[in-house]
Amino acid sequence: MFMPEPYQIHQRLDALADCPHWQRLTEGYRNMQLIRTFDKKAVNLQRTGQLGTYASCLGAEAIATAGGMALAREDYFVPYYRDHATQYLRGVPLYQILQYWGGDERGNAFPADTPASRDLPNCVPIATQLPQAAGIATKAKLTHEHAAVLATCGDGGTSRGDFYETLNVAGVWQLPLVVMVNNNQWAISVPGQLQTASRSIAHKAEAAGIEGIRVDGNDLPALLEVLDYALDKARHGKGATLVEAISYRLSDHTTADDASRYRKASELHTAWQHEPIARLRHALVNARQWDAEQETQWQQHCRDVVDDAVKTYLEHPPQVPADMLDHLYATLPASLGRQRQTLSRQQGDPHA
Amino acid sequence: MFMPEPYQIHQRLDALADCPHWQRLTEGYRNMQLIRTFDKKAVNLQRTGQLGTYASCLGAEAIATAGGMALAREDYFVPYYRDHATQYLRGVPLYQILQYWGGDERGNAFPADTPASRDLPNCVPIATQLPQAAGIATKAKLTHEHAAVLATCGDGGTSRGDFYETLNVAGVWQLPLVVMVNNNQWAISVPGQLQTASRSIAHKAEAAGIEGIRVDGNDLPALLEVLDYALDKARHGKGATLVEAISYRLSDHTTADDASRYRKASELHTAWQHEPIARLRHALVNARQWDAEQETQWQQHCRDVVDDAVKTYLEHPPQVPADMLDHLYATLPASLGRQRQTLSRQQGDPHA
Amino acid sequence: MHNAQQRPQHALPLNLVEAINRALFQAMSDDHRVVLLGEDIATNGGVFRATEGLKAHFGLRRVMDTPLAENLIAGLSVGMASQGLKPVAEIQFMGFIYAALEQLISHAARLRHRTRGRLSCPLVIRAPFGGGIHAPEHHSESTEALFAHVPGLRVVIPSSPSRAYGLLRAAISCPDPVLFLEPKRLYRLQRLPVDLDDAPLPLDRCFTLRPGEDITLISWGAMIHETLAAADHLAQAGIKAEVIDVATLNPLDRDTLVASVSKTGRAVIVHEAPFTGGFGAEIAATLASDALMQLRAPVTRVTGYDTPMPYFAMEREYMPSVERIVAAAKQQMEY
Amino acid sequence: MHNAQQRPQHALPLNLVEAINRALFQAMSDDHRVVLLGEDIATNGGVFRATEGLKAHFGLRRVMDTPLAENLIAGLSVGMASQGLKPVAEIQFMGFIYAALEQLISHAARLRHRTRGRLSCPLVIRAPFGGGIHAPEHHSESTEALFAHVPGLRVVIPSSPSRAYGLLRAAISCPDPVLFLEPKRLYRLQRLPVDLDDAPLPLDRCFTLRPGEDITLISWGAMIHETLAAADHLAQAGIKAEVIDVATLNPLDRDTLVASVSKTGRAVIVHEAPFTGGFGAEIAATLASDALMQLRAPVTRVTGYDTPMPYFAMEREYMPSVERIVAAAKQQMEY
Ligand SMILES: Cc1ncc(C[n+]2csc(CCOP(=O)(O)OP(=O)(O)O)c2C)c(N)n1
Ligand SMILES: Cc1ncc(C[n+]2csc(CCOP(=O)(O)OP(=O)(O)O)c2C)c(N)n1
Ligand SMILES: [Mg+2]
Ligand SMILES: [Mg+2]
């Protein structure tokens, strides 16, 4: 069984020979490819005015895929905004992910029959999802569920008090919580060394008396091992874990950003040498678990699935204006009746 | 020179023989006695309806006295609300401390010619003073002052995000800041083990990559050594320090609290065995630096000084109602003229 | 103190904080999903004793002392509520609620909305508010207007023991997030009969506490007492004042307010909070739009001044007095 | 981009964000105590480029990228300002300002007050606000009313490049704390002449942008543009609308508003923020009290709905349109 070494960066891809889980890894590989295909398409949709500002997950595929694969159905997922792969693996259809980034609240109405049905939607105000994740973990603990909560944030998110307040209560209350930080080295234009002087992000666990683990965020098998370990620990009432997954943001921050203003092309170039998908493919091919033909077929499949999702997204009829009042309260307060009337009248008249 | 041992609780009282600073210690002893006399009187004033809710500093005398003695005139002090001794030593007259707790803003108008003149007033919203202290430290650093900032809070205060955000920026920006936590084991009724699971409060420094030091908060010479070290380090641009001073709150939380509801008499009794004043007196007497006659004289002096302060406090004429508008803006906005008129009319009429 | 067996059949004399305590007890007895969290609420029973005895009865799993962090308390509550618990969180004083605002505005109030009903957030945040008890600085705030401007967040303020009981029961049952502000000056003011078996009170209605034809006095929270006293004074001068307790600021029961002022033609609005941007403005604005043609005199707001609540030596000068209310009403009668 | 030698003598064509940038540059050149802090403001020049070029000119000591924490940004600013610096902090979007509220309400706005003038807090918090640019969720907030209710905190909102320049210069010189809200929809809307040598503008005045006798249209921020367009429409129908840009919400220039509406007898107030408890209520309430007898028609508020700003696909339906303003004004003319 995997036992973490305190604050050593856990890696696995370079020593896969003894890995008995080839099937899980090829499945993981497929997921990562799919989400990268989706991601490229989403960026394109934004560039052509068919999607709003979009946060790419380029470089975060292994982290988010590992999250989605390690979580059990009964677990809870509390994302930040680069976790498309996890959301997809929890059962959110790709077209809903597009809806969300397309400025449509229906993208958060995850299907009832999926593990995602209870998950929180994307969180935009940085780190505010973390105390909520602690609240969900408290609920799971109080009601004796055999379930863990996985919450994510970025390296920038670790600077907000919420991050620390969450770890602290998770320590005191021994919550079934795993906080995974996608340390992609940048918070928009702010590099890690301007974000914190701590020896590592995992070391921040010391402040809360919980376990901190570092893992190569471009190494899917390592991530799976670490998450299996931490989630299992949580489910068995053995306390919370902070996981620092070290990656690199290969994209601009979002489609509204131009990273060339603040980081060197050479740095980006180097980072591409370690990107998670090629590394895993290389390992799988070496181990004869994957070949060029499979690759071609799967890539075609990814394109088809994504094209389908785009079609569904684009063909969805728009919401009606009154929707903006109808979901706010469980039942519309009488005092809002007049406003709703105005909105209903507006309906259909694009210039009203 | 003093070199801290990582996370060992620094003590000095038991090994004073080689201490060359007897004069400083007897001065410290006098200060602690004075503030305890003041504290008793303040509690009495509250009980007799002459003061508002009051936060006693019983058990915090060594911590706050060390702060006041270690700070240089050019340094800055950012208190919480149990630092009467530090405030006094920075030059705040005792009657102003009473004014503050008597519900009179003039208690915060520290005299211009004292080190306190730039210090922040008491801070009631827990831990919110800490990011401000980081701001003051930033100012000191930007303007190349040879000065440090000392900020304090309680063990409860370490659970607020502000605490961590402050340490974190102090680490990144190498701020001349010392955060001293008065770990008196309780936050009102909440004991330390419900506040955090970290190995110690000093360990929380790991999250920010700054130095953390533990010290016996009932041991004045130890506190002085630690603060001298940390403040000096700050003044010389060598970074921030977190100091955990371990004490015990010998009083109720405030005069509005009844600690017998939530903590055992036996625990309190034990704590009294380590209270800072008797321990220091014992050491001084042993070393023939203090005797019964000096004690009697000094206690009389303390009573006189405190009685004087009470007299000045009670004889102070009340503020006029319009004061509540006149200090809000640098100059009263025209639009508040009408409100000021109403207030001026109210003046003198207690039922208006 | 609490014993489910001895559930009383009839009205009990309770003060406001006892009524709160009973409502919590009853809600926790009736619904196992109700849990409490906050600072000093378990062993200590809350600094005002609102949760006294509840830890002993329901255990530490349902009455949780949190670490000292209001943002955390709010965030924990949002998380719990999103998964079907009904957290009732105490913020020790309203002056310490601001760190919780982000969770309330950006999450609690819009969780149902942004998930199109998939998740909801049935939490209650309780906080003692208002001045008049000679408390230290930051302990006497009345910033209800900030919250009443947050769509999706209900803001409820009782002004008597029975309304405290009935409204808190309703707030805890409510599927929407509720900010429940308790006028701490009234906590122990008087014991009045509270029928514990009464139905919960509506969370979208004003209460007309006293009928009258000449002028409408509108208030909420502790100021209801000055307002009622002012109505007494006015009655002695032959002026019949209708007194309305707004009780729920959001959603606002404009109909009751507009109907009353349409009848009387005059309105004085009373609140402790500062004048500018206080919730009195919303009510006056409603009258200026929906009852304008019936208004016979300028709408007056009798409020705190545009300054933070002063330290307690001057708090009496700050808070609206019976005299100021009476004077405002009499001035209106001259139109 | 910036060069102190080439200080222009005459008006320059600038858009609103360029005007902000120039005001910052000028203030930093004139007063070495002015420092900037915020997220992504140094190397990146701010996500809207408001601080572009300033790090290169003034160095990292005066243009500071902070760790990602809004509460920290506000607290740092309070600390700096308490000791004589003049921090100008950027909050990246108004939707992320809530964590800073505690520092603003409990400290910045009352530091002078509670120390009886010993310390003061001359900080400026800048934040882009408002909708209309198809931004992601939480990026289109207009919660100015929360801040305008905080005594001691000035709230200033420009609606043109020259007012942005003149008001920001004034805000940075001001000895009081100022929240400076920048309508991001206007950032790059149009370039208009800005005279960089003009005196700073007053922080307690409304601006009458267009005189008229029949009705007063009152607004601020980006909505000024819809409001001015509505006035054009009304003019075609023979209705002469006076248009007032409130510009400073706190302290509020009631005199200008009351004088205008006393003249026209009619008022439409326009803002993007939700209706209930929006700052329009304060203005309507002022009219209901100080101009009641001159009002010929109910005061109308044309605002966002009582719901959070919808995700961008529906933001157009949410925001007040020229048509809604015109319709409200025409309805008033029927009285
Ligand atoms: C509270 C808050 N402040 C600021 C922002 C604006 N913002 C969006 S993403 C971001 C950087 C986040 O960096 P990080 O946490 O490292 O995550 P990454 O985007 O790198 O994955 C910022 C400042 C925000 N969304 N929320
Ligand atoms: C933000 C905030 N929350 C709650 C309170 C109420 N309160 C006052 S003191 C206190 C406990 C503080 O404990 P600690 O930090 O350990 O300091 P101590 O009083 O023990 O010295 C609490 C909860 C407050 N003043 N501010
Ligand atoms: Mg990052
Ligand atoms: Mg303590």
PDB file of N, CA, C and O in Angstrom, chain B residues 170-208:
ATOM      1  N   ALA B 170       3.777  38.563   5.289  1.00  0.00           N
ATOM      2  CA  ALA B 170       5.004  38.923   6.008  1.00  0.00           C
ATOM      3  C   ALA B 170       6.165  38.053   5.544  1.00  0.00           C
ATOM      4  O   ALA B 170       7.304  38.512   5.449  1.00  0.00           O
ATOM      5  N   GLY B 171       5.847  36.800   5.212  1.00  0.00           N
ATOM      6  CA  GLY B 171       6.878  35.908   4.694  1.00  0.00           C
ATOM      7  C   GLY B 171       7.328  36.310   3.298  1.00  0.00           C
ATOM      8  O   GLY B 171       8.516  36.414   3.014  1.00  0.00           O
ATOM      9  N   VAL B 172       6.375  36.565   2.421  1.00  0.00           N
ATOM     10  CA  VAL B 172       6.723  36.892   1.035  1.00  0.00           C
ATOM     11  C   VAL B 172       7.456  38.221   0.964  1.00  0.00           C
ATOM     12  O   VAL B 172       8.435  38.363   0.237  1.00  0.00           O
ATOM     13  N   TRP B 173       6.989  39.190   1.706  1.00  0.00           N
ATOM     14  CA  TRP B 173       7.555  40.530   1.616  1.00  0.00           C
ATOM     15  C   TRP B 173       8.661  40.776   2.639  1.00  0.00           C
ATOM     16  O   TRP B 173       9.169  41.887   2.740  1.00  0.00           O
ATOM     17  N   GLN B 174       9.007  39.752   3.408  1.00  0.00           N
ATOM     18  CA  GLN B 174      10.069  39.903   4.421  1.00  0.00           C
ATOM     19  C   GLN B 174       9.814  41.137   5.280  1.00  0.00           C
ATOM     20  O   GLN B 174      10.669  42.026   5.415  1.00  0.00           O
ATOM     21  N   LEU B 175       8.639  41.191   5.864  1.00  0.00           N
ATOM     22  CA  LEU B 175       8.249  42.399   6.596  1.00  0.00           C
ATOM     23  C   LEU B 175       8.873  42.447   7.987  1.00  0.00           C
ATOM     24  O   LEU B 175       9.065  41.407   8.629  1.00  0.00           O
ATOM     25  N   PRO B 176       9.143  43.642   8.468  1.00  0.00           N
ATOM     26  CA  PRO B 176       9.661  43.819   9.834  1.00  0.00           C
ATOM     27  C   PRO B 176       8.539  43.704  10.852  1.00  0.00           C
ATOM     28  O   PRO B 176       8.153  44.682  11.488  1.00  0.00           O
ATOM     29  N   LEU B 177       8.009  42.503  10.988  1.00  0.00           N
ATOM     30  CA  LEU B 177       6.804  42.302  11.782  1.00  0.00           C
ATOM     31  C   LEU B 177       7.012  41.163  12.781  1.00  0.00           C
ATOM     32  O   LEU B 177       7.560  40.117  12.434  1.00  0.00           O
ATOM     33  N   VAL B 178       6.584  41.392  13.994  1.00  0.00           N
ATOM     34  CA  VAL B 178       6.535  40.326  14.995  1.00  0.00           C
ATOM     35  C   VAL B 178       5.080  40.177  15.421  1.00  0.00           C
ATOM     36  O   VAL B 178       4.466  41.135  15.871  1.00  0.00           O
ATOM     37  N   VAL B 179       4.542  38.981  15.226  1.00  0.00           N
ATOM     38  CA  VAL B 179       3.186  38.693  15.713  1.00  0.00           C
ATOM     39  C   VAL B 179       3.330  37.858  16.967  1.00  0.00           C
ATOM     40  O   VAL B 179       3.898  36.764  16.922  1.00  0.00           O
ATOM     41  N   MET B 180       2.851  38.398  18.079  1.00  0.00           N
ATOM     42  CA  MET B 180       2.938  37.653  19.340  1.00  0.00           C
ATOM     43  C   MET B 180       1.543  37.200  19.745  1.00  0.00           C
ATOM     44  O   MET B 180       0.633  38.015  19.920  1.00  0.00           O
ATOM     45  N   VAL B 181       1.390  35.895  19.884  1.00  0.00           N
ATOM     46  CA  VAL B 181       0.112  35.333  20.300  1.00  0.00           C
ATOM     47  C   VAL B 181       0.143  35.087  21.799  1.00  0.00           C
ATOM     48  O   VAL B 181       1.019  34.383  22.300  1.00  0.00           O
ATOM     49  N   ASN B 182      -0.811  35.703  22.488  1.00  0.00           N
ATOM     50  CA  ASN B 182      -1.002  35.389  23.902  1.00  0.00           C
ATOM     51  C   ASN B 182      -1.853  34.125  23.965  1.00  0.00           C
ATOM     52  O   ASN B 182      -3.085  34.189  23.916  1.00  0.00           O
ATOM     53  N   ASN B 183      -1.186  32.994  24.032  1.00  0.00           N
ATOM     54  CA  ASN B 183      -1.918  31.723  24.101  1.00  0.00           C
ATOM     55  C   ASN B 183      -2.290  31.456  25.551  1.00  0.00           C
ATOM     56  O   ASN B 183      -1.587  30.777  26.288  1.00  0.00           O
ATOM     57  N   ASN B 184      -3.444  32.002  25.938  1.00  0.00           N
ATOM     58  CA  ASN B 184      -3.893  31.859  27.330  1.00  0.00           C
ATOM     59  C   ASN B 184      -4.874  30.707  27.486  1.00  0.00           C
ATOM     60  O   ASN B 184      -5.649  30.656  28.428  1.00  0.00           O
ATOM     61  N   GLN B 185      -4.851  29.787  26.527  1.00  0.00           N
ATOM     62  CA  GLN B 185      -5.560  28.492  26.593  1.00  0.00           C
ATOM     63  C   GLN B 185      -7.056  28.574  26.312  1.00  0.00           C
ATOM     64  O   GLN B 185      -7.698  27.554  26.087  1.00  0.00           O
ATOM     65  N   TRP B 186      -7.629  29.751  26.370  1.00  0.00           N
ATOM     66  CA  TRP B 186      -9.070  29.878  26.197  1.00  0.00           C
ATOM     67  C   TRP B 186      -9.411  31.034  25.272  1.00  0.00           C
ATOM     68  O   TRP B 186      -8.756  32.076  25.309  1.00  0.00           O
ATOM     69  N   ALA B 187     -10.445  30.842  24.494  1.00  0.00           N
ATOM     70  CA  ALA B 187     -11.070  31.943  23.747  1.00  0.00           C
ATOM     71  C   ALA B 187     -12.502  31.997  24.273  1.00  0.00           C
ATOM     72  O   ALA B 187     -13.331  31.177  23.893  1.00  0.00           O
ATOM     73  N   ILE B 188     -12.739  32.925  25.181  1.00  0.00           N
ATOM     74  CA  ILE B 188     -13.934  32.875  26.012  1.00  0.00           C
ATOM     75  C   ILE B 188     -14.050  31.434  26.549  1.00  0.00           C
ATOM     76  O   ILE B 188     -13.175  31.014  27.305  1.00  0.00           O
ATOM     77  N   SER B 189     -15.060  30.678  26.096  1.00  0.00           N
ATOM     78  CA  SER B 189     -15.285  29.343  26.666  1.00  0.00           C
ATOM     79  C   SER B 189     -14.658  28.223  25.841  1.00  0.00           C
ATOM     80  O   SER B 189     -14.830  27.050  26.173  1.00  0.00           O
ATOM     81  N   VAL B 190     -13.989  28.586  24.761  1.00  0.00           N
ATOM     82  CA  VAL B 190     -13.488  27.549  23.850  1.00  0.00           C
ATOM     83  C   VAL B 190     -12.021  27.261  24.162  1.00  0.00           C
ATOM     84  O   VAL B 190     -11.167  28.136  24.039  1.00  0.00           O
ATOM     85  N   PRO B 191     -11.729  26.036  24.556  1.00  0.00           N
ATOM     86  CA  PRO B 191     -10.344  25.697  24.917  1.00  0.00           C
ATOM     87  C   PRO B 191      -9.481  25.486  23.682  1.00  0.00           C
ATOM     88  O   PRO B 191      -9.995  25.247  22.580  1.00  0.00           O
ATOM     89  N   GLY B 192      -8.184  25.549  23.885  1.00  0.00           N
ATOM     90  CA  GLY B 192      -7.238  25.452  22.785  1.00  0.00           C
ATOM     91  C   GLY B 192      -7.441  24.258  21.873  1.00  0.00           C
ATOM     92  O   GLY B 192      -7.316  24.380  20.652  1.00  0.00           O
ATOM     93  N   GLN B 193      -7.776  23.119  22.437  1.00  0.00           N
ATOM     94  CA  GLN B 193      -7.854  21.931  21.568  1.00  0.00           C
ATOM     95  C   GLN B 193      -9.074  21.954  20.654  1.00  0.00           C
ATOM     96  O   GLN B 193      -9.157  21.165  19.716  1.00  0.00           O
ATOM     97  N   LEU B 194     -10.025  22.850  20.925  1.00  0.00           N
ATOM     98  CA  LEU B 194     -11.120  23.021  19.958  1.00  0.00           C
ATOM     99  C   LEU B 194     -10.816  24.138  18.970  1.00  0.00           C
ATOM    100  O   LEU B 194     -11.577  24.404  18.047  1.00  0.00           O
ATOM    101  N   GLN B 195      -9.714  24.824  19.195  1.00  0.00           N
ATOM    102  CA  GLN B 195      -9.352  25.939  18.320  1.00  0.00           C
ATOM    103  C   GLN B 195      -8.457  25.485  17.174  1.00  0.00           C
ATOM    104  O   GLN B 195      -8.573  25.961  16.057  1.00  0.00           O
ATOM    105  N   THR B 196      -7.544  24.574  17.489  1.00  0.00           N
ATOM    106  CA  THR B 196      -6.645  24.098  16.426  1.00  0.00           C
ATOM    107  C   THR B 196      -6.049  22.756  16.808  1.00  0.00           C
ATOM    108  O   THR B 196      -5.932  22.427  17.996  1.00  0.00           O
ATOM    109  N   ALA B 197      -5.669  22.011  15.788  1.00  0.00           N
ATOM    110  CA  ALA B 197      -4.996  20.728  16.008  1.00  0.00           C
ATOM    111  C   ALA B 197      -3.520  20.816  15.653  1.00  0.00           C
ATOM    112  O   ALA B 197      -2.823  19.800  15.611  1.00  0.00           O
ATOM    113  N   SER B 198      -3.032  22.004  15.388  1.00  0.00           N
ATOM    114  CA  SER B 198      -1.614  22.106  15.015  1.00  0.00           C
ATOM    115  C   SER B 198      -0.748  21.756  16.229  1.00  0.00           C
ATOM    116  O   SER B 198      -1.176  21.895  17.372  1.00  0.00           O
ATOM    117  N   ARG B 199       0.485  21.326  15.960  1.00  0.00           N
ATOM    118  CA  ARG B 199       1.323  20.832  17.055  1.00  0.00           C
ATOM    119  C   ARG B 199       1.517  21.920  18.101  1.00  0.00           C
ATOM    120  O   ARG B 199       1.586  21.659  19.290  1.00  0.00           O
ATOM    121  N   SER B 200       1.630  23.146  17.641  1.00  0.00           N
ATOM    122  CA  SER B 200       1.648  24.291  18.553  1.00  0.00           C
ATOM    123  C   SER B 200       1.201  25.479  17.723  1.00  0.00           C
ATOM    124  O   SER B 200       1.083  25.378  16.492  1.00  0.00           O
ATOM    125  N   ILE B 201       0.952  26.576  18.374  1.00  0.00           N
ATOM    126  CA  ILE B 201       0.593  27.763  17.592  1.00  0.00           C
ATOM    127  C   ILE B 201       1.813  28.260  16.836  1.00  0.00           C
ATOM    128  O   ILE B 201       1.715  28.729  15.699  1.00  0.00           O
ATOM    129  N   ALA B 202       2.983  28.126  17.437  1.00  0.00           N
ATOM    130  CA  ALA B 202       4.192  28.560  16.749  1.00  0.00           C
ATOM    131  C   ALA B 202       4.392  27.809  15.436  1.00  0.00           C
ATOM    132  O   ALA B 202       4.894  28.366  14.463  1.00  0.00           O
ATOM    133  N   HIS B 203       3.968  26.540  15.396  1.00  0.00           N
ATOM    134  CA  HIS B 203       4.113  25.752  14.166  1.00  0.00           C
ATOM    135  C   HIS B 203       3.356  26.362  12.997  1.00  0.00           C
ATOM    136  O   HIS B 203       3.623  26.037  11.838  1.00  0.00           O
ATOM    137  N   LYS B 204       2.394  27.190  13.281  1.00  0.00           N
ATOM    138  CA  LYS B 204       1.630  27.807  12.188  1.00  0.00           C
ATOM    139  C   LYS B 204       2.528  28.682  11.315  1.00  0.00           C
ATOM    140  O   LYS B 204       2.169  29.003  10.175  1.00  0.00           O
ATOM    141  N   ALA B 205       3.673  29.069  11.854  1.00  0.00           N
ATOM    142  CA  ALA B 205       4.620  29.850  11.056  1.00  0.00           C
ATOM    143  C   ALA B 205       5.074  29.088   9.816  1.00  0.00           C
ATOM    144  O   ALA B 205       5.428  29.701   8.802  1.00  0.00           O
ATOM    145  N   GLU B 206       5.046  27.753   9.896  1.00  0.00           N
ATOM    146  CA  GLU B 206       5.446  26.932   8.742  1.00  0.00           C
ATOM    147  C   GLU B 206       4.622  27.264   7.504  1.00  0.00           C
ATOM    148  O   GLU B 206       5.111  27.171   6.377  1.00  0.00           O
ATOM    149  N   ALA B 207       3.372  27.601   7.724  1.00  0.00           N
ATOM    150  CA  ALA B 207       2.492  27.875   6.586  1.00  0.00           C
ATOM    151  C   ALA B 207       2.934  29.114   5.823  1.00  0.00           C
ATOM    152  O   ALA B 207       2.545  29.317   4.674  1.00  0.00           O
ATOM    153  N   ALA B 208       3.725  29.952   6.489  1.00  0.00           N
ATOM    154  CA  ALA B 208       4.130  31.214   5.874  1.00  0.00           C
ATOM    155  C   ALA B 208       5.630  31.263   5.616  1.00  0.00           C
ATOM    156  O   ALA B 208       6.139  32.260   5.096  1.00  0.00           O
TER     157      ALA B 208
END
